[in-house]
Amino acid sequence: DGFIRIQRNGGIPEKNLLGLNVQMMTDKGLMTGLIGTRSHHLTSQEERYQVVPIMDLYIDCGFSSAEEAEKAGIHVGTPVVYQRTFYVNGSRIFSNALDDRIGLTSILEVGRRIAEKKDTVDAEVWIGTSVQEEWSLRGVIPLTRAVKPDAVLCCDMYPATDTPDLTGSADIALGHGPVISEYNFHGRGTLMGLIPDAALRNT
């Protein structure tokens, strides 16, 4: 019928999807669509406070048939991503997919500084990136097996807790410097956790 069903790939939160603008990476380029949502006055009182499962969501691009969608370059397996956003307020930036663009930016800056002082660095330093770290770190396993490092420093984002919904859960605030993780654990599915080496963490 021209509407497009979607499936999760990674840690996509269903609660954020209704009414969201998305882009499909079709064979013919990017195409914008909207994740459909039922009008408020047609939603029952009970449904207004429920999260719609991903299998019940659909993307509307204005197609009237499956053939029309296929002609536009959309087929089973076409990747769907958030529509890109970026704006600035002073020294702060707002964007989707900052996790882990900020981490990559930090790593590249560290690499640049090490390269400038390579004659004074008494170590062989490798800089690597990976995907799928949420899936049992499977993306980085080939890298560690190839390099066989003596020590690894991982760079990722960490949530600030100075927002109204997280106040009191920790003392991490935006703009107050980096965080060294003592322990973290997702505790669901294939999302495992990390207990950093104490000697390395305390160095």
mmCIF file of C-alpha atoms in Angstrom:
data_model
loop_
_atom_site.group_PDB
_atom_site.id
_atom_site.type_symbol
_atom_site.label_atom_id
_atom_site.label_comp_id
_atom_site.label_asym_id
_atom_site.label_seq_id
_atom_site.Cartn_x
_atom_site.Cartn_y
_atom_site.Cartn_z
ATOM 1 C CA ASP A 1 0.000 0.000 0.000
ATOM 2 C CA GLY A 2 3.035 2.321 -0.133
ATOM 3 C CA PHE A 3 3.619 2.514 3.604
ATOM 4 C CA ILE A 4 6.986 1.228 4.801
ATOM 5 C CA ARG A 5 7.478 -1.039 7.797
ATOM 6 C CA ILE A 6 10.686 -0.846 9.780
ATOM 7 C CA GLN A 7 12.796 -3.034 12.047
ATOM 8 C CA ARG A 8 15.256 -2.075 14.779
ATOM 9 C CA ASN A 9 18.982 -2.245 14.183
ATOM 10 C CA GLY A 10 20.782 -1.325 17.394
ATOM 11 C CA GLY A 11 19.599 0.590 20.431
ATOM 12 C CA ILE A 12 16.743 2.526 18.850
ATOM 13 C CA PRO A 13 14.255 3.815 21.498
ATOM 14 C CA GLU A 14 10.672 3.328 20.345
ATOM 15 C CA LYS A 15 9.453 6.094 22.659
ATOM 16 C CA ASN A 16 11.208 8.696 20.474
ATOM 17 C CA LEU A 17 10.010 7.527 17.081
ATOM 18 C CA LEU A 18 6.393 8.635 16.657
ATOM 19 C CA GLY A 19 6.129 11.581 14.280
ATOM 20 C CA LEU A 20 9.882 11.592 13.638
ATOM 21 C CA ASN A 21 11.389 12.680 10.331
ATOM 22 C CA VAL A 22 13.660 9.982 8.924
ATOM 23 C CA GLN A 23 15.723 9.429 5.805
ATOM 24 C CA MET A 24 15.919 6.287 3.724
ATOM 25 C CA MET A 25 19.219 5.533 2.031
ATOM 26 C CA THR A 26 17.753 4.322 -1.252
ATOM 27 C CA ASP A 27 19.487 3.146 -4.412
ATOM 28 C CA LYS A 28 18.767 6.588 -5.848
ATOM 29 C CA GLY A 29 19.861 8.726 -2.900
ATOM 30 C CA LEU A 30 18.333 9.942 0.339
ATOM 31 C CA MET A 31 14.563 10.119 0.621
ATOM 32 C CA THR A 32 12.764 11.823 3.497
ATOM 33 C CA GLY A 33 9.805 10.226 5.214
ATOM 34 C CA LEU A 34 7.753 10.600 8.375
ATOM 35 C CA ILE A 35 6.996 7.928 10.958
ATOM 36 C CA GLY A 36 3.216 8.047 11.078
ATOM 37 C CA THR A 37 1.301 8.804 14.239
ATOM 38 C CA ARG A 38 -2.406 8.660 14.931
ATOM 39 C CA SER A 39 -4.153 11.979 15.503
ATOM 40 C CA HIS A 40 -4.525 12.823 19.182
ATOM 41 C CA HIS A 41 -8.316 13.017 19.062
ATOM 42 C CA LEU A 42 -8.469 9.536 17.497
ATOM 43 C CA THR A 43 -6.245 7.978 20.176
ATOM 44 C CA SER A 44 -7.931 6.317 23.148
ATOM 45 C CA GLN A 45 -7.130 7.487 26.662
ATOM 46 C CA GLU A 46 -5.207 4.287 27.384
ATOM 47 C CA GLU A 47 -3.128 4.461 24.197
ATOM 48 C CA ARG A 48 -1.987 8.030 24.886
ATOM 49 C CA TYR A 49 0.352 6.775 27.585
ATOM 50 C CA GLN A 50 1.709 3.723 25.804
ATOM 51 C CA VAL A 51 4.831 3.302 23.694
ATOM 52 C CA VAL A 52 4.006 1.975 20.245
ATOM 53 C CA PRO A 53 6.071 -1.153 19.410
ATOM 54 C CA ILE A 54 8.392 -0.814 16.432
ATOM 55 C CA MET A 55 6.533 -3.521 14.514
ATOM 56 C CA ASP A 56 3.401 -1.334 14.602
ATOM 57 C CA LEU A 57 5.144 1.743 13.224
ATOM 58 C CA TYR A 58 5.318 2.743 9.571
ATOM 59 C CA ILE A 59 6.980 5.380 7.394
ATOM 60 C CA ASP A 60 4.864 7.575 5.153
ATOM 61 C CA CYS A 61 6.568 9.004 2.061
ATOM 62 C CA GLY A 62 3.389 9.782 0.162
ATOM 63 C CA PHE A 63 3.466 6.607 -1.929
ATOM 64 C CA SER A 64 0.159 5.045 -2.935
ATOM 65 C CA SER A 65 1.484 1.558 -3.727
ATOM 66 C CA ALA A 66 4.384 -0.830 -3.156
ATOM 67 C CA GLU A 67 5.317 -0.480 -6.827
ATOM 68 C CA GLU A 68 5.646 3.269 -6.432
ATOM 69 C CA ALA A 69 7.964 2.828 -3.429
ATOM 70 C CA GLU A 70 10.093 0.294 -5.288
ATOM 71 C CA LYS A 71 10.352 2.605 -8.296
ATOM 72 C CA ALA A 72 11.728 5.278 -5.947
ATOM 73 C CA GLY A 73 14.535 2.888 -4.949
ATOM 74 C CA ILE A 74 13.127 1.486 -1.701
ATOM 75 C CA HIS A 75 13.275 -2.254 -1.145
ATOM 76 C CA VAL A 76 13.539 -4.753 1.705
ATOM 77 C CA GLY A 77 16.704 -3.934 3.629
ATOM 78 C CA THR A 78 16.885 -0.239 2.734
ATOM 79 C CA PRO A 79 18.601 1.495 5.687
ATOM 80 C CA VAL A 80 16.576 4.109 7.568
ATOM 81 C CA VAL A 81 18.324 6.773 9.656
ATOM 82 C CA TYR A 82 17.328 9.798 11.683
ATOM 83 C CA GLN A 83 17.074 12.997 9.655
ATOM 84 C CA ARG A 84 20.196 15.005 10.311
ATOM 85 C CA THR A 85 20.023 17.979 12.662
ATOM 86 C CA PHE A 86 22.697 20.372 13.873
ATOM 87 C CA TYR A 87 22.562 23.737 15.613
ATOM 88 C CA VAL A 88 24.677 25.718 18.024
ATOM 89 C CA ASN A 89 23.993 27.718 21.180
ATOM 90 C CA GLY A 90 27.177 29.399 22.358
ATOM 91 C CA SER A 91 29.738 26.710 23.106
ATOM 92 C CA ARG A 92 27.176 23.915 23.001
ATOM 93 C CA ILE A 93 26.067 21.941 19.991
ATOM 94 C CA PHE A 94 22.855 20.018 19.423
ATOM 95 C CA SER A 95 22.805 17.144 16.958
ATOM 96 C CA ASN A 96 21.745 13.576 16.438
ATOM 97 C CA ALA A 97 24.382 10.824 16.460
ATOM 98 C CA LEU A 98 26.828 12.701 18.696
ATOM 99 C CA ASP A 99 27.445 9.263 20.191
ATOM 100 C CA ASP A 100 30.086 8.586 19.198
ATOM 101 C CA ARG A 101 31.120 11.443 16.897
ATOM 102 C CA ILE A 102 32.349 13.324 19.952
ATOM 103 C CA GLY A 103 34.437 10.326 20.989
ATOM 104 C CA LEU A 104 35.956 10.059 17.513
ATOM 105 C CA THR A 105 36.707 13.777 17.484
ATOM 106 C CA SER A 106 38.482 13.459 20.828
ATOM 107 C CA ILE A 107 40.497 10.447 19.672
ATOM 108 C CA LEU A 108 41.597 12.219 16.483
ATOM 109 C CA GLU A 109 42.703 15.241 18.496
ATOM 110 C CA VAL A 110 44.718 13.002 20.830
ATOM 111 C CA GLY A 111 46.309 11.379 17.782
ATOM 112 C CA ARG A 112 47.206 14.763 16.340
ATOM 113 C CA ARG A 113 48.901 15.830 19.573
ATOM 114 C CA ILE A 114 50.772 12.539 19.889
ATOM 115 C CA ALA A 115 51.995 12.886 16.297
ATOM 116 C CA GLU A 116 53.306 16.372 17.074
ATOM 117 C CA LYS A 117 55.357 14.984 19.992
ATOM 118 C CA LYS A 118 56.101 11.503 18.665
ATOM 119 C CA ASP A 119 59.798 11.840 19.523
ATOM 120 C CA THR A 120 58.919 12.143 23.220
ATOM 121 C CA VAL A 121 56.276 9.387 23.373
ATOM 122 C CA ASP A 122 57.860 6.181 24.630
ATOM 123 C CA ALA A 123 55.198 3.834 23.290
ATOM 124 C CA GLU A 124 53.758 2.438 20.117
ATOM 125 C CA VAL A 125 50.334 4.057 19.884
ATOM 126 C CA TRP A 126 47.513 2.723 17.747
ATOM 127 C CA ILE A 127 44.271 4.601 17.197
ATOM 128 C CA GLY A 128 41.299 2.549 16.110
ATOM 129 C CA THR A 129 37.559 2.858 15.784
ATOM 130 C CA SER A 130 34.801 0.293 15.599
ATOM 131 C CA VAL A 131 31.092 -0.202 15.199
ATOM 132 C CA GLN A 132 28.656 -2.434 17.094
ATOM 133 C CA GLU A 133 30.120 -1.835 20.524
ATOM 134 C CA GLU A 134 26.633 -2.254 21.945
ATOM 135 C CA TRP A 135 26.628 -5.836 20.667
ATOM 136 C CA SER A 136 29.115 -7.452 23.054
ATOM 137 C CA LEU A 137 31.939 -5.302 21.649
ATOM 138 C CA ARG A 138 31.986 -7.545 18.582
ATOM 139 C CA GLY A 139 33.091 -4.688 16.313
ATOM 140 C CA VAL A 140 36.395 -4.144 18.106
ATOM 141 C CA ILE A 141 37.396 -7.778 18.626
ATOM 142 C CA PRO A 142 39.159 -8.136 15.233
ATOM 143 C CA LEU A 143 41.131 -4.959 15.968
ATOM 144 C CA THR A 144 42.352 -6.117 19.380
ATOM 145 C CA ARG A 145 43.278 -9.541 18.009
ATOM 146 C CA ALA A 146 45.321 -7.940 15.239
ATOM 147 C CA VAL A 147 47.115 -5.328 17.370
ATOM 148 C CA LYS A 148 47.352 -7.291 20.650
ATOM 149 C CA PRO A 149 47.758 -4.153 22.774
ATOM 150 C CA ASP A 150 49.284 -4.042 26.262
ATOM 151 C CA ALA A 151 46.658 -1.508 27.344
ATOM 152 C CA VAL A 152 43.537 -0.028 25.821
ATOM 153 C CA LEU A 153 41.850 3.311 26.476
ATOM 154 C CA CYS A 154 38.256 3.435 25.265
ATOM 155 C CA CYS A 155 36.551 6.727 24.523
ATOM 156 C CA ASP A 156 32.797 7.067 24.512
ATOM 157 C CA MET A 157 30.050 9.429 25.595
ATOM 158 C CA TYR A 158 28.675 9.538 29.122
ATOM 159 C CA PRO A 159 25.321 11.053 30.099
ATOM 160 C CA ALA A 160 25.328 14.307 32.006
ATOM 161 C CA THR A 161 23.086 14.116 35.067
ATOM 162 C CA ASP A 162 22.429 17.818 35.597
ATOM 163 C CA THR A 163 19.103 17.689 33.759
ATOM 164 C CA PRO A 164 15.772 17.772 35.648
ATOM 165 C CA ASP A 165 15.086 14.071 35.033
ATOM 166 C CA LEU A 166 18.494 12.860 36.295
ATOM 167 C CA THR A 167 19.267 15.281 39.114
ATOM 168 C CA GLY A 168 20.729 13.430 42.085
ATOM 169 C CA SER A 169 21.608 10.237 40.218
ATOM 170 C CA ALA A 170 25.267 11.287 39.833
ATOM 171 C CA ASP A 171 27.427 14.413 39.939
ATOM 172 C CA ILE A 172 28.279 14.598 36.230
ATOM 173 C CA ALA A 173 27.541 17.926 34.560
ATOM 174 C CA LEU A 174 27.862 19.141 30.997
ATOM 175 C CA GLY A 175 30.963 21.270 30.553
ATOM 176 C CA HIS A 176 32.655 20.075 33.764
ATOM 177 C CA GLY A 177 35.326 17.906 32.168
ATOM 178 C CA PRO A 178 35.794 14.255 31.243
ATOM 179 C CA VAL A 179 34.561 11.185 33.112
ATOM 180 C CA ILE A 180 36.508 8.036 33.952
ATOM 181 C CA SER A 181 34.161 5.094 34.341
ATOM 182 C CA GLU A 182 34.488 3.070 37.531
ATOM 183 C CA TYR A 183 31.977 0.463 36.451
ATOM 184 C CA ASN A 184 29.100 0.267 34.019
ATOM 185 C CA PHE A 185 26.609 -2.401 33.105
ATOM 186 C CA HIS A 186 23.677 -2.341 30.698
ATOM 187 C CA GLY A 187 22.151 -5.533 32.004
ATOM 188 C CA ARG A 188 19.945 -6.495 29.078
ATOM 189 C CA GLY A 189 20.272 -8.647 25.997
ATOM 190 C CA THR A 190 23.741 -8.681 24.487
ATOM 191 C CA LEU A 191 24.577 -5.328 26.064
ATOM 192 C CA MET A 192 27.211 -6.268 28.568
ATOM 193 C CA GLY A 193 29.304 -3.875 30.616
ATOM 194 C CA LEU A 194 32.822 -2.953 31.590
ATOM 195 C CA ILE A 195 34.903 -3.099 34.742
ATOM 196 C CA PRO A 196 38.028 -1.084 33.891
ATOM 197 C CA ASP A 197 41.429 -2.251 35.107
ATOM 198 C CA ALA A 198 41.990 -0.587 38.472
ATOM 199 C CA ALA A 199 45.691 0.134 37.953
ATOM 200 C CA LEU A 200 45.077 1.730 34.561
ATOM 201 C CA ARG A 201 42.030 3.620 35.790
ATOM 202 C CA ASN A 202 43.920 5.115 38.744
ATOM 203 C CA THR A 203 47.024 6.117 36.767
#
